[in-house]
Structure formats: C-alpha cells, structure tokens
Coordinates of C-alpha atoms and ligand atoms in Angstrom, one line a residue:
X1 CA 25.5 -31.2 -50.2
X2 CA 25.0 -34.7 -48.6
X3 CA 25.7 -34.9 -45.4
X4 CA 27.1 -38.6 -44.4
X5 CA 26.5 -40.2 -41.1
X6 CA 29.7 -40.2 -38.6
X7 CA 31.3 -43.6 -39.3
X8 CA 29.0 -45.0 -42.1
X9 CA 29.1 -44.5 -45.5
X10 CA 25.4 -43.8 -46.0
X11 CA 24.0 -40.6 -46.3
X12 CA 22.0 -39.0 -43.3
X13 CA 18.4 -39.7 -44.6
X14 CA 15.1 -37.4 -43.6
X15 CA 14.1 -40.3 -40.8
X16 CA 17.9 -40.0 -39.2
X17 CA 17.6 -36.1 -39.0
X18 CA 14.6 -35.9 -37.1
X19 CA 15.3 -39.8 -34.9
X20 CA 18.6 -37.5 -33.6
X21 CA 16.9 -34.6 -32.7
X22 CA 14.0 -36.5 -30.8
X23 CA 16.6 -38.2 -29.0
X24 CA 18.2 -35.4 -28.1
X25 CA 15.5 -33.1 -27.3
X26 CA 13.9 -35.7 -25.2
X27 CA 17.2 -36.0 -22.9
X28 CA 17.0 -32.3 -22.2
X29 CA 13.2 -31.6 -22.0
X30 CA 13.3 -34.8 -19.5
X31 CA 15.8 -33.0 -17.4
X32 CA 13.6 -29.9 -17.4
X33 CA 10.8 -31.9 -16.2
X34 CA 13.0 -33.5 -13.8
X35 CA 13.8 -30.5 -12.4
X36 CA 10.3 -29.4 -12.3
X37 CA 9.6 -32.5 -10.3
X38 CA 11.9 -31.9 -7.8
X39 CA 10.5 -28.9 -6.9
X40 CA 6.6 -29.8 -7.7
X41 CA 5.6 -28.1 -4.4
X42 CA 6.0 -25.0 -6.1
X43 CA 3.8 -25.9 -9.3
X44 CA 0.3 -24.8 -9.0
X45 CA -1.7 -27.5 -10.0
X46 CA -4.6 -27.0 -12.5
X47 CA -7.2 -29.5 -13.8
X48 CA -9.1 -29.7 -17.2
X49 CA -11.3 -32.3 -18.2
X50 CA -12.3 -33.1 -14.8
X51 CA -10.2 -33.5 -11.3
X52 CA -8.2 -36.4 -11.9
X53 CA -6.9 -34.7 -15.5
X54 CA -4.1 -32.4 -14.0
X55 CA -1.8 -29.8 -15.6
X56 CA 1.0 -27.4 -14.6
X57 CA 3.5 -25.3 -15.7
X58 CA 6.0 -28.0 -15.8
X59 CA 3.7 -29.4 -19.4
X60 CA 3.2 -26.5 -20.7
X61 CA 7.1 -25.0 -20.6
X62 CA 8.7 -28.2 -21.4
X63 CA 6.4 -28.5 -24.5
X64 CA 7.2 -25.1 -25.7
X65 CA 11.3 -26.2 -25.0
X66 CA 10.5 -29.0 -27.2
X67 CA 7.7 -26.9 -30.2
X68 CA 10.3 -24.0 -30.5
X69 CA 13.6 -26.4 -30.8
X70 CA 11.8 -28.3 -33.7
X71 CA 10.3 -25.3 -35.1
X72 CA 13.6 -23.4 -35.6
X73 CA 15.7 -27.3 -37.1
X74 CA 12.7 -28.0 -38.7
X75 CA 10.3 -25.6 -39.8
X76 CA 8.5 -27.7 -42.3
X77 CA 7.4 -30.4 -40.0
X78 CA 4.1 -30.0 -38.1
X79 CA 3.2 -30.8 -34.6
X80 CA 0.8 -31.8 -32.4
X81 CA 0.9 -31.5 -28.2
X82 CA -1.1 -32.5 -25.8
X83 CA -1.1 -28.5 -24.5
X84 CA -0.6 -26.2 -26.8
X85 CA -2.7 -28.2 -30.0
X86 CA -2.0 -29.1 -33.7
X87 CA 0.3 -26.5 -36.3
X88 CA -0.1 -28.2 -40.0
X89 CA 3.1 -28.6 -41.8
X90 CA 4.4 -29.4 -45.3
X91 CA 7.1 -31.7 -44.9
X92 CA 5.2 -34.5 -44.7
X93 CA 6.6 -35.2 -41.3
X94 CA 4.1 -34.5 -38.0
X95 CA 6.0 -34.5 -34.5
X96 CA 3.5 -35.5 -31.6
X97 CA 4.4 -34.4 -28.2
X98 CA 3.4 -35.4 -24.9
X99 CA 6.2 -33.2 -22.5
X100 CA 5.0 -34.9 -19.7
X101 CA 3.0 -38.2 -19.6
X102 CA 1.8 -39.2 -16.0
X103 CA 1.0 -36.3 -15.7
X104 CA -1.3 -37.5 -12.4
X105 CA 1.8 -39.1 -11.0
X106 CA 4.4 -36.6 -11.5
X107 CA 2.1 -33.7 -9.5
X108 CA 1.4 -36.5 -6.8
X109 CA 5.5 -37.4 -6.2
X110 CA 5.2 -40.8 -7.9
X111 CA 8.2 -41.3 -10.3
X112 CA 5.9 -43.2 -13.3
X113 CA 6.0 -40.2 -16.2
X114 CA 7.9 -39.6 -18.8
X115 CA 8.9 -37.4 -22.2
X116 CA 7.0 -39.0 -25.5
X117 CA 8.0 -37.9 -28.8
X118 CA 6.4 -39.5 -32.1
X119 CA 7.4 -38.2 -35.7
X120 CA 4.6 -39.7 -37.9
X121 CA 5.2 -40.0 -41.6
X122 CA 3.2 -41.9 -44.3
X123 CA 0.1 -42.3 -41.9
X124 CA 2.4 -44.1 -38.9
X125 CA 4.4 -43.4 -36.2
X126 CA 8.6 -43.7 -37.9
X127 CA 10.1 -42.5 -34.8
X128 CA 8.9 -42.8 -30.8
X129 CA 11.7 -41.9 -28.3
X130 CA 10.7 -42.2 -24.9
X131 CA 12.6 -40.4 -21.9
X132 CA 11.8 -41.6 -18.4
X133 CA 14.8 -39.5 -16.0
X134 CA 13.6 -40.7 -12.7
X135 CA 14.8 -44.4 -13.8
X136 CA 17.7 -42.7 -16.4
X137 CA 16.0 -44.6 -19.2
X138 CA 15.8 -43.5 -22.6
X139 CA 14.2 -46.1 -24.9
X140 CA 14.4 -45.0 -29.0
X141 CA 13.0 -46.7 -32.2
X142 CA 12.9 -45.3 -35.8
X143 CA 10.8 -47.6 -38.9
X144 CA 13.1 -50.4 -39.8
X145 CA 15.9 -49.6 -37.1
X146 CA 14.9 -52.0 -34.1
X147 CA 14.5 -50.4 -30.7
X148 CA 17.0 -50.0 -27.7
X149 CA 16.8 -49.1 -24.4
X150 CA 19.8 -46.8 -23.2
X151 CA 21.7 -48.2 -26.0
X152 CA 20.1 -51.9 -25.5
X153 CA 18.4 -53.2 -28.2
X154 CA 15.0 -54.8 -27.1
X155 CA 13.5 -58.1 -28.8
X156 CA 10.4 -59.5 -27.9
X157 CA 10.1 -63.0 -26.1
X158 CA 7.4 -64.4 -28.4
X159 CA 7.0 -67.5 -25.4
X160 CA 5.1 -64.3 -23.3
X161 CA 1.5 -64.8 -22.7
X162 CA -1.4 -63.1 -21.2
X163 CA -1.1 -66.2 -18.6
X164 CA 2.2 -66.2 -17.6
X165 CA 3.3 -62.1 -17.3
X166 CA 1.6 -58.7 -16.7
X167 CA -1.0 -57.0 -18.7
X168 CA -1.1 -53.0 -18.6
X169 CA -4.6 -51.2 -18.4
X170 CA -5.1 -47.2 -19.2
X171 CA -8.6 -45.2 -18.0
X172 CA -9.7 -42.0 -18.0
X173 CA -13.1 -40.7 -18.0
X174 CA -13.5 -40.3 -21.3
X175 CA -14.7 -44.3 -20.5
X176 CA -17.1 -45.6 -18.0
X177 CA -16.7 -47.3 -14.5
X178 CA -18.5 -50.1 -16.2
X179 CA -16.1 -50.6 -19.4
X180 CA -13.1 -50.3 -17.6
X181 CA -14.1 -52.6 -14.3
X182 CA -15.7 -55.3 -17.6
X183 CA -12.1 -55.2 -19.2
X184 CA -10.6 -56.0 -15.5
X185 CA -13.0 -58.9 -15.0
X186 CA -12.3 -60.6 -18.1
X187 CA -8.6 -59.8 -17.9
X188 CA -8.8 -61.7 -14.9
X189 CA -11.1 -64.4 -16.0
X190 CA -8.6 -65.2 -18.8
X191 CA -5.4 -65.7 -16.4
X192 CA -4.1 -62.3 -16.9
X193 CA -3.1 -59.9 -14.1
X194 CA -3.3 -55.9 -14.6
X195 CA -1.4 -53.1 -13.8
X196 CA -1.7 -49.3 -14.3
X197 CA 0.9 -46.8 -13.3
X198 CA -0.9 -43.5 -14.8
X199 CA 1.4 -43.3 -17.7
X200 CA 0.0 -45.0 -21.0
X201 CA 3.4 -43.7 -22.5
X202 CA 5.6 -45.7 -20.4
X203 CA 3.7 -48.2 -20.2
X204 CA 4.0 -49.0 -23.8
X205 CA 7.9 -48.5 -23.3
X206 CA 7.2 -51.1 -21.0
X207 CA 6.0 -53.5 -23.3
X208 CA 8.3 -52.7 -25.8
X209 CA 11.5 -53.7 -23.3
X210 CA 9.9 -56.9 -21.8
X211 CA 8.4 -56.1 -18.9
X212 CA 4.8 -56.0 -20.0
X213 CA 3.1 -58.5 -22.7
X214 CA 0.7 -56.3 -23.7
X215 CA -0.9 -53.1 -23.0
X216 CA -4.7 -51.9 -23.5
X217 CA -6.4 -48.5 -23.2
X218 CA -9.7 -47.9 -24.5
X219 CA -9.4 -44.6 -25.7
X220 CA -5.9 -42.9 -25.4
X221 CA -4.9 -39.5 -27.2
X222 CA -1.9 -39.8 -30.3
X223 CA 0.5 -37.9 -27.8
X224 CA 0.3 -40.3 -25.1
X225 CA 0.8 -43.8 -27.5
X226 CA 2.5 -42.8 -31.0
X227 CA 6.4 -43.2 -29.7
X228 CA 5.2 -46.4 -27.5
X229 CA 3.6 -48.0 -30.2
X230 CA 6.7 -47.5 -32.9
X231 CA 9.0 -48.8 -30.1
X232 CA 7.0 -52.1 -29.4
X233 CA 6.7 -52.7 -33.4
X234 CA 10.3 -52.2 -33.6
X235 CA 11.3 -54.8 -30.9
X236 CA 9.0 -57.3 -32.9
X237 CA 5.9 -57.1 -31.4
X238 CA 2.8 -55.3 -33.0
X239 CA -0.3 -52.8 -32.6
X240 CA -3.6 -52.0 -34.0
X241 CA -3.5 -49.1 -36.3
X242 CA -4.1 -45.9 -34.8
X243 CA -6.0 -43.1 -37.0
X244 CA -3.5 -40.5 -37.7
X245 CA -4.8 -39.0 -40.9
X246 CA -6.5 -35.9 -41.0
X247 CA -8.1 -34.6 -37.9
X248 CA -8.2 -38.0 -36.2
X249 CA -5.0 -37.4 -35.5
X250 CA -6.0 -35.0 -32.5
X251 CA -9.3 -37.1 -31.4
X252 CA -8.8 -40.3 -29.1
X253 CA -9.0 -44.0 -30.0
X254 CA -8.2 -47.0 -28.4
X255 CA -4.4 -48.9 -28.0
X256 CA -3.9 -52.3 -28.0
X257 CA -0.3 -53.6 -28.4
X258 CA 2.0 -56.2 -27.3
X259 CA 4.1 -59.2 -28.0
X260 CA 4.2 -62.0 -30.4
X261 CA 2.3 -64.1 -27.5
X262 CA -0.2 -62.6 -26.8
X263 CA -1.9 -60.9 -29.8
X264 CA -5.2 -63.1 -29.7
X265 CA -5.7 -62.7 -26.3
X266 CA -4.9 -59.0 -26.4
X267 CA -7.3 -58.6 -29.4
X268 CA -9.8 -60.9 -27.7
X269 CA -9.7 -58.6 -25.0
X270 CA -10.4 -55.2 -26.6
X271 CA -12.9 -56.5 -28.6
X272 CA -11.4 -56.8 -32.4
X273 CA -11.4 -60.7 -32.3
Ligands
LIP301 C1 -2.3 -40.1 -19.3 C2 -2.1 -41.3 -20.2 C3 -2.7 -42.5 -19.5 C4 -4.2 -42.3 -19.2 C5 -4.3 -41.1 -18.2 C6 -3.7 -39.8 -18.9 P1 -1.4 -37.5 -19.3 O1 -1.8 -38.9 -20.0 O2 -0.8 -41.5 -20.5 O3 -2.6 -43.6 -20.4 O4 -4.7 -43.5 -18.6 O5 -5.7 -40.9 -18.0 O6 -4.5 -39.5 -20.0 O7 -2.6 -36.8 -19.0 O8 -0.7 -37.9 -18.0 O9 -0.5 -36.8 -20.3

C-alpha cells in the first residue's frame, strides 16, 4: 500500500520516512537531555579518552531512547553512536547519533550542546537534524529538500568571507597544541576571527543558518558532523567529503565546510588548496 504524504499527492518516499522520525525523535531525546541538564548536579561525571573528554548518564540514556525508537520503526537500518558503537544494517540506510554533542559544556552548565542525528545513504549524509533546546532550535535538512531552521528555511549569503564574519575551530587531543595554535595563527593572519563553543555539531548548524562562514576541525568523529554537514550543503554552501564507507565510518577525519564565500580560504586553511 502507498502511503501518500498529508496534503501532497506524492507518495511518502524511504528519505521522508526516516527525515520524520529524526525530526521527531530529536525533539524528544533533546528534552530528555534537557532535563538531564537541569539537574546535571546529580550526573556523575566520567571521562574517557582523557580529562577534558567527559561522559554521563545523560549520553548514554538519551542514545539508547533514540537506538531503541529506530530499532523498533526501522529495524533494517543500522546505526552508529558515539556511546554505545556501530550495529550493521541492510537497508542501505546508517543512522549516526551523537545524543549529546558538547558534551564538555553541558556537564560544565554552558548551554552550547545539542541532539545530532545523520541518516547516511549512498556514501553521504541525506538527512542531519539538529536539536539545540536550550535556544528552542531545531534546524532539519534531507538531500534535495533545502534546510530550515524552526520551520525557516536557511540560504547562504554567498557575499560572506573569511574577512568579514566568524570562522568556527574544533580541538581535541586527538591533535596537537602545535596544529591547533598553527591553524589559529594563520586564521588570524588571513583576516579571519575564530570561535569554539565545544560543540562541533552546532557549530556546523551554525554555519548552515548564517551565523558562521565556515567551520574547521581537524579530526572530528561521523556522529559529531554528518547532520551539520547535510544541513550546510542544503542551505547552499558545501563540505569536503567525509569517509563514510566501510569502517571509516567509525574512525575520525577532518571537517571543513562553509559558504559560497569562503571555500578557498576555508580550503586554504585546512590544507586541501
Ligand atoms: C565534541 C565535538 C567537538 C570537539 C570536542 C568533542 P562531544 O563532541 O562536537 O567538535 O571539538 O572535542 O569531541 O564529545 O561533546 O560529543
């Protein structure tokens, strides 16, 4: 039986099954992180890769709201999160999960985090949906359907450079002192200014809205920059590919995205130009 969209015509395609459950999933597992955040002095705070990489309950539960939700619509599908790893599917369709990105900032009382959910399908990301509660901002984008924010939709201002607006920057230690301070310094040297706010996530909804230009990290994880990067294509701007195939898809690389304006620069920057 095909099932047609309320008020089009059109039957509901594969891509608008799984863009309406992201959407919605990513409302309510955002409110159950909001609700963990409200109450963070209760969360006992783990660390994994080192001191500054933090964890707590509040990840792991709201991933699990999120991996049992897709498993029981859509058991075909596989999915990748940040905490609880990588189960292969058959569909075709991979759903990448970060249930709470800013992880750092959230445990800390600093409202720049956020729910990220990717579906990647044919070797890119087709759907990112990005749910930030603490500003009541839910920015969506599926392949070929533009992105909006709360409803809005987002278009890139290709007159945007490096020189005249703000340029995002994601660490870790997974990169040295050295590299990261070297990417500042030139950054600087080429009339850009930097910021970081701990969330790579929302800083590539960032982009995608108008607020940044561009955003750089030089190595990020698939869960933290899929759904970013599908949102900033779909508002017109662009990205550099991002190895999803195979097991790449659960190893880091870097990100590099942005507007119309500043894509030399940008690539300049990172070292592809
Ligand atoms: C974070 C990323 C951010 C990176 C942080 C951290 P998490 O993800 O979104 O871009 O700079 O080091 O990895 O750990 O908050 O999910």
């Amino acid at each position: 039986m095909t099932m047609v969209n309320p008020g089009t015509t059109s039957p509901e395609t594969s891509l608008d099954k799984r863009f309406a459950l992201a959407k919605t999933l990513a409302q309510e597992a955002s409110a159950m992180a909001l609700d963990y955040f409200n109450r963070r002095d209760t969360l006992v705070i783990e660390t994994k890769r080192d001191m500054q990489d933090v964890v707590s309950i509040a990840d792991r539960n709201v991933e699990k709201v999120i991996r049992d939700r897709v498993a029981a619509m859509l058991p075909e599908d596989g999915f990748l999160g940040e905490e609880f790893g990588h189960t292969e599917g058959d569909s075709g369709y991979t759903w990448v999960v970060d249930p709470i990105d800013g992880t750092a900032p959230f445990v800390n009382g600093i409202p720049s985090w956020c729910v990220s959910i990717a579906v990647v399908h044919g070797g890119e990301p087709v759907i990112g949906v990005i749910s930030a509660p603490c500003q009541n901002e839910l920015y969506a984008a599926a392949l070929g359907n533009g992105a909006k924010l709360n409803g809005r939709v987002l278009t890139l201002d290709p007159s945007r450079t490096m020189q005249n607006a703000l340029t995002g920057i994601g660490s870790n230690s997974h990169v040295s002192p050295e590299t990261v301070a070297d990417i500042v310094k030139r950054l600087l040297a080429a009339g850009g200014n930097m910021i970081r706010n701990g969330s790579g996530a929302l800083m590539l909804a960032y982009v995608a809205a108008g607020r940044l230009v561009g955003y750089y990290e030089p190595y990020i994880h698939a869960w933290d920059c899929l759904a970013g990067c599908c949102l900033v294509k779909e508002a017109g701007g662009w990205y550099h590919p991002f190895p999803v195939d195979g097991d790449k898809l659960t190893k880091g690389a870097p990100v590099v995205a942005g507007g119309p304006g500043v894509r030399a620069d940008l690539e300049r920057l990172a070292g592809l130009a």
